């Protein structure tokens, strides 16, 4: 049941026929991020932007006095069941299937274990949440089940949309189970949050989601961590040459990221004698993805231009962005694309395909370029614009274009969404006798 304060407040107001402005103070939020931990290793197969999102948003909400419990799957027996992550934010590991890595489809079969553990933990701790906020379809499924029991609103974020992935070149086929569940979630959550208008349209087109149930809240960037550093010092620190043209890729080694197309683009740039493509991310040198990218760079004859540096802890990424002349997001699909924001906040322009938020965050020809598709030739032309130009906006001017994307602003927008959904939910529960949204 929702916290007594909220229920009483809304009951009183609903009784006098008013749709209550909810006092969304000190909410208790159950955040579900089952397959991907907010403290997981960024840049590996299943851990990227969503983990950053959950971590940063929880930290901001905690700073504002809300209590956030993030529930994720125990995937290493050495993990403590519960840890204080930030002020007012706890990370809770729950058992679901075995303790090791499990692919998403296999994990689906164990979601009922997760729900039982969740319910057990909540009961032992006597917590009544005001709201469930779930991330990705697996957590959305559990969010719906929990909502039936707890009778609180359920806010859901897709992060990526299975049906869109299935229409995207280079994507692995998503299982029907995923698209069926996403279809259900699109129609049965109290609020869906997406990071771009484009994703909102996708949900309406592919899953028939109602426009009024979808809120758009862009992603953010840690402006304290990502800021312009001295380029010379950054290159020195990383062992890169001062006279090299440096192009940077940061991200997971997934087919959707289009790293192969970036390598092909670099093959068009071999006339630049002092040129280096720096690739950050991946699960180590011995994975099939890494081996195939290395072998492609050999086939293209560009192995001497490409440096695979492996996965880098996020706190250590700033010198990479500052050392680069340009970052590239060559993806076939992105839900938003945090890496582009991080690069801009660090003062480095971005060449990107037309994915995620790129068209809205890049200023064409100034802070970046959006190329029509993943064609290596187009990517190469875009990259060339930024490595051959002598006059750029300064790093500070590039950074200034993304100052509005702090995680604090994202959290404010999120709070507005929470307040609206609580108001609506409590009104419907009190006045229309609704018990569950499903
Ligand atoms: N990242 C990192 N170290 C790496 C590779 C990636 O910290 O070696 C982080 C990067 O800083 C960004 C996130 O992983 O915050 C990737 O998010 P993005 O939205 O670009 O891609 P996603 O993983 O969601 O597809």
Tab-separated table of C-alpha atoms and ligand atoms in Angstrom:
chain	number	residue	atom	x	y	z
A	1	UNK	CA	0.000	0.000	0.000
A	2	UNK	CA	1.206	3.559	-0.588
A	3	UNK	CA	2.630	5.498	2.335
A	4	UNK	CA	-0.033	6.666	4.751
A	5	UNK	CA	0.819	10.356	4.327
A	6	UNK	CA	0.214	10.271	0.599
A	7	UNK	CA	-2.915	8.192	0.858
A	8	UNK	CA	-4.447	10.394	3.526
A	9	UNK	CA	-3.573	13.554	1.673
A	10	UNK	CA	-5.123	12.351	-1.527
A	11	UNK	CA	-8.117	10.780	0.139
A	12	UNK	CA	-9.016	14.074	1.773
A	13	UNK	CA	-8.577	16.017	-1.429
A	14	UNK	CA	-10.369	13.461	-3.571
A	15	UNK	CA	-13.271	13.476	-1.142
A	16	UNK	CA	-13.720	17.196	-1.697
A	17	UNK	CA	-13.750	16.588	-5.412
A	18	UNK	CA	-10.328	17.994	-6.151
A	19	UNK	CA	-7.519	16.311	-8.094
A	20	UNK	CA	-4.802	16.612	-5.513
A	21	UNK	CA	-1.394	18.113	-6.084
A	22	UNK	CA	0.663	15.344	-4.536
A	23	UNK	CA	3.241	16.287	-1.940
A	24	UNK	CA	5.913	14.076	-3.383
A	25	UNK	CA	8.226	14.463	-0.382
A	26	UNK	CA	10.213	11.607	1.066
A	27	UNK	CA	8.875	9.036	-1.314
A	28	UNK	CA	9.840	5.418	-0.917
A	29	UNK	CA	10.747	4.125	-4.320
A	30	UNK	CA	11.399	0.531	-5.351
A	31	UNK	CA	13.696	0.694	-8.351
A	32	UNK	CA	14.039	-2.541	-10.309
A	33	UNK	CA	17.096	-3.127	-12.445
A	34	UNK	CA	17.246	-6.891	-12.433
A	35	UNK	CA	19.578	-7.969	-15.231
A	36	UNK	CA	22.009	-5.083	-14.997
A	37	UNK	CA	23.469	-3.794	-11.762
A	38	UNK	CA	24.013	-0.063	-11.265
A	39	UNK	CA	27.501	-0.928	-10.035
A	40	UNK	CA	28.234	-3.429	-12.817
A	41	UNK	CA	31.266	-3.179	-15.089
A	42	UNK	CA	30.398	-0.486	-17.623
A	43	UNK	CA	31.362	-1.247	-21.191
A	44	UNK	CA	30.799	-5.014	-20.885
A	45	UNK	CA	28.083	-6.871	-22.788
A	46	UNK	CA	25.007	-6.155	-20.664
A	47	UNK	CA	26.185	-3.148	-18.697
A	48	UNK	CA	26.138	0.355	-20.074
A	49	UNK	CA	23.925	3.411	-20.183
A	50	UNK	CA	21.058	1.866	-18.223
A	51	UNK	CA	23.275	1.125	-15.231
A	52	UNK	CA	24.594	4.697	-15.309
A	53	UNK	CA	21.034	5.987	-15.531
A	54	UNK	CA	19.759	3.982	-12.561
A	55	UNK	CA	22.774	4.886	-10.431
A	56	UNK	CA	22.718	8.607	-11.194
A	57	UNK	CA	18.990	9.080	-10.894
A	58	UNK	CA	18.903	7.154	-7.605
A	59	UNK	CA	21.744	9.289	-6.241
A	60	UNK	CA	19.893	12.508	-7.125
A	61	UNK	CA	16.619	11.283	-5.650
A	62	UNK	CA	18.442	10.197	-2.493
A	63	UNK	CA	20.033	13.659	-2.223
A	64	UNK	CA	16.551	15.114	-2.191
A	65	UNK	CA	15.529	12.973	0.760
A	66	UNK	CA	13.658	10.232	-1.104
A	67	UNK	CA	14.394	6.657	-0.065
A	68	UNK	CA	15.401	4.543	-3.019
A	69	UNK	CA	15.888	0.790	-2.885
A	70	UNK	CA	17.461	-0.559	-6.053
A	71	UNK	CA	16.804	-4.260	-6.531
A	72	UNK	CA	19.120	-6.217	-8.784
A	73	UNK	CA	20.029	-9.844	-9.309
A	74	UNK	CA	22.781	-11.450	-7.249
A	75	UNK	CA	25.301	-12.598	-9.852
A	76	UNK	CA	28.275	-13.192	-7.613
A	77	UNK	CA	27.978	-15.150	-4.375
A	78	UNK	CA	30.480	-12.784	-2.704
A	79	UNK	CA	28.116	-9.818	-2.968
A	80	UNK	CA	26.488	-8.590	0.233
A	81	UNK	CA	22.747	-8.750	0.148
A	82	UNK	CA	22.440	-5.081	0.945
A	83	UNK	CA	24.760	-2.094	0.576
A	84	UNK	CA	24.325	1.621	1.176
A	85	UNK	CA	25.144	3.064	-2.230
A	86	UNK	CA	24.566	6.754	-1.543
A	87	UNK	CA	22.678	8.774	1.010
A	88	UNK	CA	19.158	7.271	1.202
A	89	UNK	CA	19.949	4.785	-1.557
A	90	UNK	CA	20.341	1.054	-0.903
A	91	UNK	CA	21.388	-1.605	-3.378
A	92	UNK	CA	19.715	-4.947	-2.683
A	93	UNK	CA	20.883	-8.163	-4.331
A	94	UNK	CA	18.256	-10.870	-4.660
A	95	UNK	CA	18.745	-14.458	-5.688
A	96	UNK	CA	17.230	-15.526	-8.986
A	97	UNK	CA	18.371	-18.786	-10.537
A	98	UNK	CA	22.079	-19.484	-10.124
A	99	UNK	CA	24.612	-16.974	-8.780
A	100	UNK	CA	26.554	-16.571	-11.997
A	101	UNK	CA	25.996	-14.829	-15.312
A	102	UNK	CA	22.716	-15.762	-16.959
A	103	UNK	CA	21.487	-14.664	-20.347
A	104	UNK	CA	18.317	-12.607	-20.408
A	105	UNK	CA	16.050	-15.330	-21.738
A	106	UNK	CA	17.272	-17.820	-19.139
A	107	UNK	CA	16.774	-15.192	-16.469
A	108	UNK	CA	13.159	-14.750	-17.521
A	109	UNK	CA	12.425	-18.269	-16.308
A	110	UNK	CA	13.601	-17.259	-12.820
A	111	UNK	CA	11.755	-13.983	-12.442
A	112	UNK	CA	9.220	-15.557	-10.123
A	113	UNK	CA	12.110	-16.412	-7.726
A	114	UNK	CA	13.098	-12.774	-7.864
A	115	UNK	CA	9.565	-11.662	-7.068
A	116	UNK	CA	9.386	-14.043	-4.091
A	117	UNK	CA	12.703	-12.742	-2.774
A	118	UNK	CA	11.549	-9.168	-3.316
A	119	UNK	CA	8.330	-9.755	-1.436
A	120	UNK	CA	10.225	-11.564	1.341
A	121	UNK	CA	12.709	-8.711	1.739
A	122	UNK	CA	9.996	-6.074	1.732
A	123	UNK	CA	7.959	-7.939	4.334
A	124	UNK	CA	10.947	-8.554	6.620
A	125	UNK	CA	11.900	-4.899	6.438
A	126	UNK	CA	8.241	-3.746	6.715
A	127	UNK	CA	8.574	-1.266	3.871
A	128	UNK	CA	5.598	0.132	2.019
A	129	UNK	CA	6.709	1.681	-1.221
A	130	UNK	CA	4.927	4.629	-2.817
A	131	UNK	CA	6.020	3.807	-6.316
A	132	UNK	CA	7.760	1.191	-8.452
A	133	UNK	CA	10.146	2.355	-11.152
A	134	UNK	CA	11.353	-0.495	-13.342
A	135	UNK	CA	13.965	-0.575	-16.082
A	136	UNK	CA	13.984	-2.861	-19.146
A	137	UNK	CA	11.398	-5.506	-19.984
A	138	UNK	CA	12.555	-8.133	-17.463
A	139	UNK	CA	12.232	-5.697	-14.576
A	140	UNK	CA	9.008	-4.351	-16.068
A	141	UNK	CA	7.504	-7.834	-15.823
A	142	UNK	CA	8.370	-8.073	-12.140
A	143	UNK	CA	7.219	-4.466	-11.670
A	144	UNK	CA	3.773	-5.393	-12.973
A	145	UNK	CA	3.528	-8.404	-10.677
A	146	UNK	CA	4.672	-6.356	-7.670
A	147	UNK	CA	2.211	-3.635	-8.508
A	148	UNK	CA	-0.682	-6.107	-8.361
A	149	UNK	CA	0.327	-7.001	-4.824
A	150	UNK	CA	1.381	-3.619	-3.489
A	151	UNK	CA	-1.257	-1.460	-5.176
A	152	UNK	CA	1.060	1.397	-6.033
A	153	UNK	CA	1.789	3.002	-9.394
A	154	UNK	CA	4.299	1.458	-11.740
A	155	UNK	CA	6.551	3.655	-13.869
A	156	UNK	CA	8.423	1.811	-16.600
A	157	UNK	CA	11.342	2.624	-18.874
A	158	UNK	CA	12.080	0.473	-21.923
A	159	UNK	CA	15.691	1.720	-22.452
A	160	UNK	CA	15.662	-0.120	-25.785
A	161	UNK	CA	12.612	-1.347	-27.673
A	162	UNK	CA	12.650	-4.961	-28.918
A	163	UNK	CA	10.420	-4.276	-31.947
A	164	UNK	CA	12.678	-1.422	-33.053
A	165	UNK	CA	15.790	-3.562	-32.632
A	166	UNK	CA	14.176	-6.196	-34.843
A	167	UNK	CA	13.778	-3.599	-37.599
A	168	UNK	CA	17.353	-2.425	-37.271
A	169	UNK	CA	20.237	-3.502	-39.479
A	170	UNK	CA	22.968	-5.268	-37.576
A	171	UNK	CA	20.759	-6.235	-34.656
A	172	UNK	CA	20.502	-9.701	-33.213
A	173	UNK	CA	16.891	-10.933	-33.423
A	174	UNK	CA	15.041	-10.248	-30.180
A	175	UNK	CA	12.891	-13.106	-28.849
A	176	UNK	CA	9.134	-12.954	-29.327
A	177	UNK	CA	8.764	-13.247	-25.582
A	178	UNK	CA	10.406	-9.853	-25.196
A	179	UNK	CA	8.226	-8.086	-27.760
A	180	UNK	CA	5.084	-9.713	-26.304
A	181	UNK	CA	5.966	-8.530	-22.805
A	182	UNK	CA	6.915	-5.064	-24.017
A	183	UNK	CA	3.600	-4.900	-25.847
A	184	UNK	CA	1.821	-5.690	-22.587
A	185	UNK	CA	3.894	-3.198	-20.600
A	186	UNK	CA	3.232	-0.438	-23.132
A	187	UNK	CA	-0.466	-0.717	-22.362
A	188	UNK	CA	-0.443	-1.639	-18.698
A	189	UNK	CA	1.912	0.650	-16.826
A	190	UNK	CA	0.787	3.829	-15.140
A	191	UNK	CA	3.501	5.795	-16.850
A	192	UNK	CA	6.099	5.053	-19.470
A	193	UNK	CA	9.187	7.221	-19.561
A	194	UNK	CA	11.326	7.563	-22.655
A	195	UNK	CA	14.427	9.641	-23.319
A	196	UNK	CA	13.482	11.025	-26.743
A	197	UNK	CA	10.398	12.006	-28.739
A	198	UNK	CA	11.514	9.475	-31.330
A	199	UNK	CA	11.210	6.619	-28.814
A	200	UNK	CA	7.744	7.867	-27.871
A	201	UNK	CA	6.643	7.567	-31.504
A	202	UNK	CA	8.219	4.094	-31.708
A	203	UNK	CA	6.147	2.912	-28.759
A	204	UNK	CA	2.955	4.265	-30.263
A	205	UNK	CA	3.717	2.743	-33.676
A	206	UNK	CA	5.002	-0.652	-32.600
A	207	UNK	CA	3.020	-1.352	-29.441
A	208	UNK	CA	0.001	0.939	-29.666
A	209	UNK	CA	0.968	2.800	-26.470
A	210	UNK	CA	-1.314	5.746	-25.765
A	211	UNK	CA	0.417	9.098	-26.298
A	212	UNK	CA	-0.818	10.504	-22.984
A	213	UNK	CA	0.774	7.699	-20.965
A	214	UNK	CA	4.291	8.438	-22.241
A	215	UNK	CA	6.501	11.084	-20.690
A	216	UNK	CA	9.745	12.253	-22.273
A	217	UNK	CA	12.645	12.819	-19.874
A	218	UNK	CA	16.074	13.148	-21.505
A	219	UNK	CA	19.141	11.476	-20.051
A	220	UNK	CA	21.861	13.355	-18.226
A	221	UNK	CA	25.584	13.589	-17.790
A	222	UNK	CA	27.808	13.937	-14.754
A	223	UNK	CA	29.048	17.486	-15.369
A	224	UNK	CA	31.497	17.308	-12.469
A	225	UNK	CA	33.259	14.260	-13.840
A	226	UNK	CA	33.102	15.099	-17.536
A	227	UNK	CA	34.708	18.495	-18.143
A	228	UNK	CA	37.369	19.738	-20.559
A	229	UNK	CA	40.939	18.839	-19.532
A	230	UNK	CA	44.150	20.074	-21.083
A	231	UNK	CA	44.453	18.135	-24.369
A	232	UNK	CA	48.250	18.009	-24.313
A	233	UNK	CA	48.354	16.663	-20.771
A	234	UNK	CA	45.608	14.152	-21.508
A	235	UNK	CA	47.540	12.804	-24.519
A	236	UNK	CA	50.753	12.671	-22.556
A	237	UNK	CA	49.054	10.812	-19.721
A	238	UNK	CA	47.631	8.223	-22.132
A	239	UNK	CA	50.796	7.882	-24.192
A	240	UNK	CA	49.261	9.294	-27.379
A	241	UNK	CA	51.194	11.539	-29.773
A	242	UNK	CA	50.631	15.304	-29.717
A	243	UNK	CA	50.505	15.482	-33.520
A	244	UNK	CA	48.130	12.552	-34.073
A	245	UNK	CA	44.515	12.934	-35.196
A	246	UNK	CA	42.664	11.003	-32.529
A	247	UNK	CA	39.209	9.535	-33.045
A	248	UNK	CA	37.471	7.921	-30.083
A	249	UNK	CA	34.842	5.215	-29.679
A	250	UNK	CA	33.476	4.378	-26.219
A	251	UNK	CA	30.917	1.634	-25.654
A	252	UNK	CA	29.899	-1.976	-25.427
A	253	UNK	CA	31.007	-4.394	-28.148
A	254	UNK	CA	27.531	-5.153	-29.450
A	255	UNK	CA	26.649	-5.475	-33.155
A	256	UNK	CA	24.224	-2.561	-32.782
A	257	UNK	CA	27.099	-0.245	-31.925
A	258	UNK	CA	28.411	-0.384	-35.523
A	259	UNK	CA	32.103	-0.620	-34.564
A	260	UNK	CA	32.744	-2.645	-37.733
A	261	UNK	CA	31.463	0.269	-39.840
A	262	UNK	CA	33.716	2.640	-37.927
A	263	UNK	CA	36.718	0.451	-38.749
A	264	UNK	CA	35.674	0.502	-42.411
A	265	UNK	CA	35.374	4.287	-42.205
A	266	UNK	CA	38.902	4.494	-40.837
A	267	UNK	CA	40.115	2.505	-43.845
A	268	UNK	CA	39.089	5.562	-45.917
A	269	UNK	CA	41.285	7.820	-43.804
A	270	UNK	CA	44.624	6.130	-44.273
A	271	UNK	CA	46.032	9.175	-46.077
A	272	UNK	CA	46.275	10.768	-42.629
A	273	UNK	CA	49.686	9.504	-41.676
A	274	UNK	CA	49.416	10.399	-38.000
A	275	UNK	CA	46.034	8.949	-37.193
A	276	UNK	CA	44.719	6.839	-34.334
A	277	UNK	CA	41.339	5.269	-33.637
A	278	UNK	CA	41.013	4.584	-29.922
A	279	UNK	CA	38.404	1.969	-29.018
A	280	UNK	CA	37.301	1.845	-25.372
A	281	UNK	CA	35.032	-0.927	-24.041
A	282	UNK	CA	34.436	-4.646	-24.390
A	283	UNK	CA	34.755	-7.770	-22.295
A	284	UNK	CA	38.438	-8.477	-22.878
A	285	UNK	CA	40.702	-9.480	-25.771
A	286	UNK	CA	39.558	-13.066	-25.980
A	287	UNK	CA	35.840	-12.648	-26.623
A	288	UNK	CA	34.483	-13.461	-30.099
A	289	UNK	CA	33.438	-9.787	-30.546
A	290	UNK	CA	36.907	-8.488	-29.772
A	291	UNK	CA	38.613	-11.121	-31.933
A	292	UNK	CA	36.363	-10.363	-34.876
A	293	UNK	CA	36.975	-6.579	-34.654
A	294	UNK	CA	40.738	-7.116	-34.444
A	295	UNK	CA	40.653	-9.462	-37.380
A	296	UNK	CA	38.575	-6.944	-39.391
A	297	UNK	CA	41.123	-4.209	-38.704
A	298	UNK	CA	43.851	-6.555	-39.993
A	299	UNK	CA	41.817	-7.381	-43.098
A	300	UNK	CA	41.366	-3.671	-43.740
A	301	UNK	CA	45.074	-3.097	-43.220
A	302	UNK	CA	44.474	-0.526	-40.491
A	303	UNK	CA	45.712	-2.488	-37.469
A	304	UNK	CA	48.523	0.017	-36.907
A	305	UNK	CA	46.023	2.878	-36.654
A	306	UNK	CA	43.707	1.201	-34.156
A	307	UNK	CA	44.282	0.964	-30.411
A	308	UNK	CA	41.974	-1.292	-28.420
A	309	UNK	CA	42.323	-0.140	-24.836
A	310	UNK	CA	39.643	-2.386	-23.294
A	311	UNK	CA	37.070	-1.396	-20.771
A	312	UNK	CA	37.886	1.688	-18.696
A	313	UNK	CA	36.297	2.620	-15.371
A	314	UNK	CA	34.063	5.615	-15.952
A	315	UNK	CA	36.019	7.828	-13.524
A	316	UNK	CA	39.071	7.275	-15.748
A	317	UNK	CA	37.354	8.163	-19.034
A	318	UNK	CA	37.716	11.989	-18.957
A	319	UNK	CA	41.307	12.086	-20.354
A	320	UNK	CA	40.208	9.874	-23.262
A	321	UNK	CA	37.486	12.330	-24.258
A	322	UNK	CA	39.856	15.276	-23.859
A	323	UNK	CA	42.666	13.631	-25.809
A	324	UNK	CA	40.384	13.001	-28.797
A	325	UNK	CA	39.715	15.380	-31.680
A	326	UNK	CA	36.345	13.791	-32.219
A	327	UNK	CA	34.231	10.995	-30.720
A	328	UNK	CA	32.179	8.762	-32.966
A	329	UNK	CA	28.826	7.104	-32.263
A	330	UNK	CA	28.426	4.820	-35.304
A	331	UNK	CA	25.447	2.904	-33.887
A	332	UNK	CA	22.570	1.371	-35.803
A	333	UNK	CA	20.325	2.048	-32.810
A	334	UNK	CA	20.556	3.895	-29.493
A	335	UNK	CA	17.857	4.715	-27.038
A	336	UNK	CA	19.664	7.977	-26.152
A	337	UNK	CA	23.480	7.692	-26.369
A	338	UNK	CA	25.134	8.857	-23.133
A	339	UNK	CA	28.589	8.700	-24.650
A	340	UNK	CA	27.782	11.633	-26.942
A	341	UNK	CA	26.736	13.783	-23.952
A	342	UNK	CA	29.886	12.821	-22.063
A	343	UNK	CA	32.050	13.783	-25.029
A	344	UNK	CA	30.311	17.149	-25.461
A	345	UNK	CA	30.518	17.875	-21.731
A	346	UNK	CA	34.264	17.200	-22.066
A	347	UNK	CA	34.454	19.701	-24.933
A	348	UNK	CA	34.984	17.179	-27.752
A	349	UNK	CA	32.738	17.170	-30.851
A	350	UNK	CA	30.818	14.085	-31.934
A	351	UNK	CA	30.121	12.476	-35.282
A	352	UNK	CA	27.099	10.217	-34.997
A	353	UNK	CA	24.549	8.318	-36.974
A	354	UNK	CA	20.929	9.435	-36.774
A	355	UNK	CA	20.150	7.514	-33.585
A	356	UNK	CA	18.818	8.287	-30.105
A	357	UNK	CA	19.131	11.916	-29.086
A	358	UNK	CA	21.891	12.809	-31.571
A	359	UNK	CA	19.820	15.183	-33.691
A	360	UNK	CA	18.727	17.134	-30.635
A	361	UNK	CA	22.031	17.317	-28.750
A	362	UNK	CA	24.448	17.968	-31.635
A	363	UNK	CA	24.698	21.361	-33.313
A	364	UNK	CA	25.340	20.558	-36.929
A	365	UNK	CA	28.829	21.550	-38.069
A	366	UNK	CA	29.670	23.153	-34.705
A	367	UNK	CA	29.607	20.569	-31.955
A	368	UNK	CA	29.156	17.616	-34.246
A	369	UNK	CA	27.606	16.081	-37.308
A	370	UNK	CA	24.776	13.639	-37.744
A	371	UNK	CA	25.267	11.354	-40.708
A	372	UNK	CA	22.282	9.869	-42.455
A	373	UNK	CA	23.255	6.228	-41.941
A	374	UNK	CA	26.104	3.955	-40.952
A	375	UNK	CA	27.770	4.075	-44.363
A	376	UNK	CA	31.552	4.004	-43.766
A	377	UNK	CA	32.065	6.676	-46.435
A	378	UNK	CA	29.651	9.083	-44.719
A	379	UNK	CA	31.217	8.397	-41.333
A	380	UNK	CA	34.686	8.990	-42.796
A	381	UNK	CA	33.566	12.325	-44.305
A	382	UNK	CA	32.085	13.359	-40.963
A	383	UNK	CA	35.256	12.437	-39.074
A	384	UNK	CA	37.379	14.260	-41.640
A	385	UNK	CA	35.435	17.462	-41.065
A	386	UNK	CA	36.631	17.525	-37.479
A	387	UNK	CA	40.187	16.337	-37.917
A	388	UNK	CA	40.993	18.608	-40.847
A	389	UNK	CA	39.410	21.809	-39.568
A	390	UNK	CA	41.602	24.423	-37.993
A	391	UNK	CA	38.837	26.517	-36.413
A	392	UNK	CA	36.650	24.817	-33.843
A	393	UNK	CA	34.376	26.126	-31.196
A	394	UNK	CA	36.436	25.988	-27.998
A	395	UNK	CA	36.029	23.045	-25.627
A	396	UNK	CA	34.202	25.365	-23.217
A	397	UNK	CA	31.812	26.481	-25.964
A	398	UNK	CA	31.039	22.854	-26.835
A	399	UNK	CA	30.474	22.012	-23.175
A	400	UNK	CA	28.183	25.026	-22.771
A	401	UNK	CA	25.686	23.436	-25.181
A	402	UNK	CA	24.960	20.541	-22.803
A	403	UNK	CA	24.948	22.230	-19.409
A	404	UNK	CA	21.191	21.778	-19.194
A	405	UNK	CA	21.657	17.981	-19.084
A	406	UNK	CA	22.773	17.650	-15.473
A	407	UNK	CA	21.418	14.617	-13.614
A	408	UNK	CA	19.877	17.103	-11.167
A	409	UNK	CA	17.701	18.465	-14.001
A	410	UNK	CA	16.783	14.944	-15.035
A	411	UNK	CA	15.777	14.172	-11.444
A	412	UNK	CA	13.590	17.299	-11.320
A	413	UNK	CA	11.792	16.211	-14.475
A	414	UNK	CA	11.484	12.726	-13.014
A	415	UNK	CA	9.935	14.106	-9.829
A	416	UNK	CA	7.316	15.929	-11.887
A	417	UNK	CA	6.493	12.642	-13.579
A	418	UNK	CA	6.300	10.810	-10.245
A	419	UNK	CA	4.077	13.489	-8.736
A	420	UNK	CA	1.722	13.384	-11.723
A	421	UNK	CA	1.489	9.607	-11.719
A	422	UNK	CA	0.853	9.460	-7.962
A	423	UNK	CA	-1.825	12.112	-8.238
A	424	UNK	CA	-3.537	10.266	-11.066
A	425	UNK	CA	-3.186	6.852	-9.456
A	426	UNK	CA	-4.488	7.953	-6.087
A	427	UNK	CA	-7.336	9.836	-7.685
A	428	UNK	CA	-8.372	6.802	-9.709
A	429	UNK	CA	-7.991	4.480	-6.728
A	430	UNK	CA	-10.036	6.701	-4.436
A	431	UNK	CA	-12.655	8.000	-6.850
A	432	UNK	CA	-13.028	5.259	-9.429
A	433	UNK	CA	-12.516	2.305	-7.120
A	434	UNK	CA	-9.597	1.097	-9.174
A	435	UNK	CA	-7.409	-1.344	-7.368
A	436	UNK	CA	-4.883	-2.264	-10.026
A	437	UNK	CA	-3.901	-0.875	-13.374
A	438	UNK	CA	-3.779	-4.349	-14.924
B	1	LIG	N1	31.382	3.180	-20.327
B	1	LIG	C1	32.401	3.133	-19.383
B	1	LIG	N2	33.538	2.427	-19.666
B	1	LIG	C2	33.703	1.754	-20.832
B	1	LIG	C3	32.660	1.821	-21.795
B	1	LIG	C4	31.519	2.541	-21.514
B	1	LIG	O1	32.296	3.711	-18.312
B	1	LIG	O2	34.742	1.130	-21.008
B	1	LIG	C5	30.150	3.954	-20.015
B	1	LIG	C6	30.075	5.292	-20.736
B	1	LIG	O3	30.764	6.272	-20.013
B	1	LIG	C7	28.557	5.528	-20.791
B	1	LIG	C8	27.959	4.123	-20.803
B	1	LIG	O4	29.003	3.221	-20.440
B	1	LIG	O5	28.127	6.210	-19.628
B	1	LIG	C9	27.413	3.750	-22.166
B	1	LIG	O6	26.181	4.377	-22.331
B	1	LIG	P1	25.503	4.633	-23.747
B	1	LIG	O7	24.185	5.253	-23.504
B	1	LIG	O8	26.421	5.401	-24.628
B	1	LIG	O9	25.375	3.189	-24.400
B	1	LIG	P2	24.556	1.875	-23.922
B	1	LIG	O10	25.511	1.057	-23.146
B	1	LIG	O11	23.379	2.319	-23.124
B	1	LIG	O12	24.182	1.197	-25.194
